[in-house]
Amino acid sequence: MKSLIVANWKCNPETPKGAKLLFNTVKRGIKNIKNVEVVICPPFVYLPFFQKKIKKIEKIKLGAQDVFWKEKGAFTGEISPLMLKDLGVKYVIIGHSERRQILKETDEMINKKLRAVLFTKLRPILCVGETEMEKRKEQGLRVLNSQISRALEGVPEKEADKIILAYEPVWAIGTGAACEPNSVLEKKLLLQRIFRKRYSPNISKKLKILYGGSVTPENALSYIKEAKTNGLLIGGSSLKAKEFLEIVKMVSI
Ligand code: 13P
């Protein structure tokens, strides 16, 4: 099965030169790799550099790290789904925990973004995950249920099969403390169950689920093989071309 490997560059690299170098190294490195789709999510300002380049390579797609829910208008600082689509973007990360925590994004905002992205025929990657505190209080499952249910409000069956979920426990992001594969598998089954309650069985069968949080070449394969996820959402390791390519090669089996 084809894995989806998503590189979330976050607010990196600091210069266009660094961004182009990273992109070109990854592009060259995946030339002969099969069975994998790589999505690069750079900061918005770097998207135009890569727009033409990805047209020639089927295995790489462009993603955005965020989006606004309106098409246009007086919304200072925001970027609309249509603007992203025009730049060749195919995937959009929504509800990343850094945006929920640092930028105070609410479930209501995430719901609006999800619906706008689906309406524009882009593919949303909806991030969900519990914090360290919620995990300690054994509230993880309840948190996932609430985040997903609120994000999905008003999303009809015919659009739901385009959604990709990323399970990213907040305590595992950037900490080196990756989640155990068996725990990821447990969450995957829960996410499928939530979808099954809302939509027809067909939708939950087609649902793609990624894992993110301190993914490295050492643990990457375990999330595909043991946790049976459909791919990975990678932060830190996606900024090191050698590590990222190692992961891509590893999962392309
Ligand atoms: P790290 O891979 O750096 O833990 O980040 C994960 C992440 O937040 C991807 O969206």
Short mmCIF file of C-alpha atoms and ligand atoms in Angstrom, two decimals:
data_model
loop_
_atom_site.label_atom_id
_atom_site.label_comp_id
_atom_site.label_asym_id
_atom_site.label_seq_id
_atom_site.Cartn_x
_atom_site.Cartn_y
_atom_site.Cartn_z
CA MET A 1 0.00 0.00 0.00
CA LYS A 2 1.25 3.47 -0.88
CA SER A 3 2.36 5.47 2.17
CA LEU A 4 1.85 9.20 2.51
CA ILE A 5 4.87 10.97 3.99
CA VAL A 6 4.17 14.57 4.90
CA ALA A 7 7.00 16.99 5.69
CA ASN A 8 5.87 19.81 7.96
CA TRP A 9 8.72 22.30 7.76
CA LYS A 10 6.96 24.61 10.25
CA CYS A 11 8.73 28.03 10.36
CA ASN A 12 11.91 26.73 8.63
CA PRO A 13 14.38 27.11 6.90
CA GLU A 14 15.16 30.77 7.61
CA THR A 15 16.13 31.65 4.02
CA PRO A 16 14.81 30.93 0.50
CA LYS A 17 18.26 29.54 -0.31
CA GLY A 18 17.95 26.99 2.49
CA ALA A 19 14.41 26.08 1.43
CA LYS A 20 15.42 25.55 -2.21
CA LEU A 21 18.41 23.44 -1.22
CA LEU A 22 16.29 21.22 1.02
CA PHE A 23 13.58 20.82 -1.61
CA ASN A 24 16.01 20.03 -4.42
CA THR A 25 17.87 17.45 -2.33
CA VAL A 26 14.62 15.68 -1.46
CA LYS A 27 13.45 15.87 -5.08
CA ARG A 28 16.65 14.25 -6.34
CA GLY A 29 16.64 11.66 -3.57
CA ILE A 30 13.18 10.27 -4.27
CA LYS A 31 13.65 9.94 -8.01
CA ASN A 32 13.75 6.15 -8.03
CA ILE A 33 11.54 5.47 -5.05
CA LYS A 34 8.21 3.78 -5.60
CA ASN A 35 5.09 3.27 -3.54
CA VAL A 36 5.18 6.52 -1.65
CA GLU A 37 3.73 10.00 -2.02
CA VAL A 38 5.72 12.81 -0.44
CA VAL A 39 3.99 16.04 0.55
CA ILE A 40 6.15 19.05 1.30
CA CYS A 41 4.52 21.71 3.48
CA PRO A 42 6.86 24.73 3.49
CA PRO A 43 6.04 28.16 4.93
CA PHE A 44 3.55 29.98 2.63
CA VAL A 45 6.18 32.34 1.21
CA TYR A 46 8.23 29.48 -0.27
CA LEU A 47 5.31 27.81 -2.07
CA PRO A 48 5.75 29.77 -5.34
CA PHE A 49 9.37 28.55 -5.67
CA PHE A 50 8.21 24.96 -5.91
CA GLN A 51 5.03 25.39 -7.92
CA LYS A 52 6.64 24.69 -11.31
CA LYS A 53 9.03 22.03 -10.06
CA ILE A 54 6.35 19.74 -8.69
CA LYS A 55 4.44 19.74 -11.96
CA LYS A 56 7.05 17.41 -13.42
CA ILE A 57 7.26 15.00 -10.51
CA GLU A 58 4.29 12.87 -9.69
CA LYS A 59 5.62 11.64 -6.35
CA ILE A 60 5.85 15.07 -4.72
CA LYS A 61 2.89 17.24 -3.87
CA LEU A 62 2.73 20.62 -2.19
CA GLY A 63 0.94 21.18 1.09
CA ALA A 64 0.18 24.24 3.23
CA GLN A 65 0.55 24.42 7.00
CA ASP A 66 -2.63 26.41 7.56
CA VAL A 67 -5.42 28.26 5.76
CA PHE A 68 -8.23 30.76 6.36
CA TRP A 69 -11.87 29.84 5.78
CA LYS A 70 -12.98 32.74 3.56
CA GLU A 71 -12.22 33.09 -0.14
CA LYS A 72 -11.26 36.76 0.02
CA GLY A 73 -11.95 40.00 1.83
CA ALA A 74 -10.85 42.14 4.76
CA PHE A 75 -8.97 39.52 6.76
CA THR A 76 -5.51 40.95 7.38
CA GLY A 77 -2.73 38.42 7.25
CA GLU A 78 -4.85 35.49 6.09
CA ILE A 79 -4.45 33.16 3.08
CA SER A 80 -7.51 31.64 1.39
CA PRO A 81 -7.97 28.08 0.12
CA LEU A 82 -8.34 29.41 -3.44
CA MET A 83 -5.00 31.22 -3.23
CA LEU A 84 -3.36 27.96 -2.13
CA LYS A 85 -5.04 26.02 -4.91
CA ASP A 86 -3.75 28.50 -7.46
CA LEU A 87 -0.22 27.84 -6.24
CA GLY A 88 -0.55 24.13 -6.91
CA VAL A 89 -1.22 23.12 -3.29
CA LYS A 90 -3.06 19.81 -2.89
CA TYR A 91 -3.00 19.21 0.89
CA VAL A 92 -3.61 21.52 3.85
CA ILE A 93 -2.66 20.83 7.47
CA ILE A 94 -5.45 21.95 9.78
CA GLY A 95 -5.57 22.16 13.58
CA HIS A 96 -1.91 21.48 14.28
CA SER A 97 -1.35 21.52 18.05
CA GLU A 98 1.09 24.42 17.73
CA ARG A 99 -1.71 26.51 16.23
CA ARG A 100 -4.21 25.29 18.80
CA GLN A 101 -1.85 26.11 21.68
CA ILE A 102 0.23 29.09 20.57
CA LEU A 103 -2.28 30.82 18.26
CA LYS A 104 -5.31 29.80 20.35
CA GLU A 105 -7.15 28.19 17.44
CA THR A 106 -10.49 26.82 18.58
CA ASP A 107 -12.45 23.75 17.44
CA GLU A 108 -14.91 26.15 15.79
CA MET A 109 -12.16 27.76 13.70
CA ILE A 110 -10.80 24.34 12.80
CA ASN A 111 -14.25 23.24 11.69
CA LYS A 112 -14.57 26.30 9.42
CA LYS A 113 -11.14 25.67 7.92
CA LEU A 114 -11.90 22.01 7.32
CA ARG A 115 -15.14 22.79 5.53
CA ALA A 116 -13.54 25.54 3.43
CA VAL A 117 -10.72 23.24 2.36
CA LEU A 118 -13.12 20.44 1.41
CA PHE A 119 -15.29 22.92 -0.48
CA THR A 120 -12.24 24.02 -2.50
CA LYS A 121 -11.45 20.37 -3.30
CA LEU A 122 -8.15 20.38 -1.43
CA ARG A 123 -7.30 17.52 0.93
CA PRO A 124 -7.27 18.43 4.61
CA ILE A 125 -4.87 16.78 7.04
CA LEU A 126 -6.69 17.22 10.32
CA CYS A 127 -4.38 17.01 13.35
CA VAL A 128 -5.63 15.69 16.66
CA GLY A 129 -3.86 14.65 19.83
CA GLU A 130 -3.84 14.86 23.60
CA THR A 131 -1.47 16.88 25.80
CA GLU A 132 0.82 15.40 28.45
CA MET A 133 -1.60 16.45 31.19
CA GLU A 134 -4.60 14.93 29.41
CA LYS A 135 -2.65 11.72 28.95
CA ARG A 136 -1.75 11.62 32.65
CA LYS A 137 -5.39 12.12 33.58
CA GLU A 138 -6.31 9.33 31.13
CA GLN A 139 -8.44 11.73 29.10
CA GLY A 140 -6.75 10.95 25.76
CA LEU A 141 -9.62 9.08 24.15
CA ARG A 142 -12.18 11.65 25.27
CA VAL A 143 -10.04 14.48 23.85
CA LEU A 144 -9.67 12.79 20.46
CA ASN A 145 -13.38 12.12 20.32
CA SER A 146 -14.21 15.73 21.10
CA GLN A 147 -11.63 17.24 18.71
CA ILE A 148 -12.84 15.10 15.81
CA SER A 149 -16.56 15.42 16.48
CA ARG A 150 -16.31 19.21 16.64
CA ALA A 151 -14.13 19.43 13.55
CA LEU A 152 -16.57 17.28 11.57
CA GLU A 153 -19.72 19.26 12.37
CA GLY A 154 -21.62 19.90 9.13
CA VAL A 155 -19.23 17.83 6.98
CA PRO A 156 -21.38 15.69 4.68
CA GLU A 157 -20.71 12.04 3.84
CA LYS A 158 -19.77 12.85 0.24
CA GLU A 159 -16.85 15.02 1.42
CA ALA A 160 -15.75 12.98 4.44
CA ASP A 161 -13.73 10.47 2.41
CA LYS A 162 -11.28 13.23 1.44
CA ILE A 163 -10.23 13.83 5.05
CA ILE A 164 -6.87 12.59 6.28
CA LEU A 165 -6.38 12.37 10.03
CA ALA A 166 -3.03 12.85 11.72
CA TYR A 167 -2.71 11.52 15.25
CA GLU A 168 -0.09 13.75 16.84
CA PRO A 169 0.11 13.43 20.61
CA VAL A 170 1.26 16.86 21.80
CA TRP A 171 3.71 15.34 24.32
CA ALA A 172 5.49 13.51 21.47
CA ILE A 173 6.03 16.53 19.22
CA GLY A 174 9.63 17.71 19.13
CA THR A 175 10.46 15.95 22.39
CA GLY A 176 12.14 12.75 21.22
CA ALA A 177 9.51 10.84 23.24
CA ALA A 178 7.70 9.16 20.35
CA CYS A 179 4.47 7.30 21.00
CA GLU A 180 4.63 3.50 21.19
CA PRO A 181 3.35 1.84 18.00
CA ASN A 182 0.79 -0.25 19.91
CA SER A 183 -0.65 2.92 21.42
CA VAL A 184 -0.81 4.50 17.94
CA LEU A 185 -2.66 1.42 16.71
CA GLU A 186 -5.16 1.78 19.57
CA LYS A 187 -5.77 5.42 18.60
CA LYS A 188 -6.11 4.49 14.95
CA LEU A 189 -8.88 2.03 15.79
CA LEU A 190 -10.59 4.68 17.91
CA LEU A 191 -10.46 7.23 15.09
CA GLN A 192 -11.96 4.69 12.70
CA ARG A 193 -14.70 3.97 15.24
CA ILE A 194 -15.54 7.68 15.52
CA PHE A 195 -15.86 7.87 11.74
CA ARG A 196 -17.96 4.71 11.65
CA LYS A 197 -20.46 6.23 14.08
CA ARG A 198 -20.87 9.29 11.86
CA TYR A 199 -20.58 7.97 8.34
CA SER A 200 -21.12 4.78 6.36
CA PRO A 201 -18.64 1.88 6.89
CA ASN A 202 -17.14 2.58 3.50
CA ILE A 203 -15.87 6.00 4.65
CA SER A 204 -14.11 4.67 7.74
CA LYS A 205 -12.54 1.89 5.65
CA LYS A 206 -11.13 4.48 3.24
CA LEU A 207 -10.02 6.84 6.04
CA LYS A 208 -6.28 7.57 5.92
CA ILE A 209 -4.57 7.95 9.28
CA LEU A 210 -1.05 9.30 9.78
CA TYR A 211 1.15 9.38 12.85
CA GLY A 212 3.29 12.37 13.85
CA GLY A 213 5.54 13.10 16.82
CA SER A 214 9.33 12.59 17.01
CA VAL A 215 9.41 10.33 13.95
CA THR A 216 13.00 9.35 13.06
CA PRO A 217 14.63 6.79 10.75
CA GLU A 218 14.86 4.52 13.81
CA ASN A 219 11.13 4.35 14.56
CA ALA A 220 9.44 5.31 11.25
CA LEU A 221 8.83 1.81 9.94
CA SER A 222 7.17 0.63 13.17
CA TYR A 223 4.31 3.08 12.60
CA ILE A 224 3.63 1.64 9.18
CA LYS A 225 4.17 -2.03 10.00
CA GLU A 226 3.04 -2.38 13.63
CA ALA A 227 0.62 0.54 14.03
CA LYS A 228 -0.64 0.02 10.46
CA THR A 229 -0.92 3.73 9.73
CA ASN A 230 -1.15 5.07 6.17
CA GLY A 231 1.82 7.34 6.62
CA LEU A 232 3.69 9.88 8.71
CA LEU A 233 3.63 13.59 9.50
CA ILE A 234 7.20 14.63 10.14
CA GLY A 235 8.59 17.82 11.67
CA GLY A 236 12.24 17.86 12.78
CA SER A 237 13.43 14.96 10.63
CA SER A 238 11.92 16.54 7.51
CA LEU A 239 14.42 19.40 7.80
CA LYS A 240 17.37 17.04 7.49
CA ALA A 241 17.30 15.80 3.91
CA LYS A 242 19.38 12.70 4.65
CA GLU A 243 17.14 11.57 7.54
CA PHE A 244 13.98 12.40 5.65
CA LEU A 245 15.09 10.44 2.58
CA GLU A 246 16.06 7.50 4.76
CA ILE A 247 12.51 7.44 6.14
CA VAL A 248 10.96 7.74 2.69
CA LYS A 249 13.07 4.88 1.35
CA MET A 250 12.32 2.73 4.38
CA VAL A 251 8.54 2.98 4.03
CA SER A 252 8.52 2.56 0.28
CA ILE A 253 8.56 -1.23 0.60
P1 13P B 1 8.42 16.43 15.17
O1 13P B 1 8.60 15.39 14.11
O2 13P B 1 9.52 17.46 15.17
O3 13P B 1 8.18 15.84 16.51
O4 13P B 1 7.11 17.28 14.80
C1 13P B 1 5.94 16.59 14.51
C2 13P B 1 4.96 17.54 13.98
O5 13P B 1 4.50 18.42 14.68
C3 13P B 1 4.57 17.41 12.57
O6 13P B 1 3.44 18.14 12.28
#
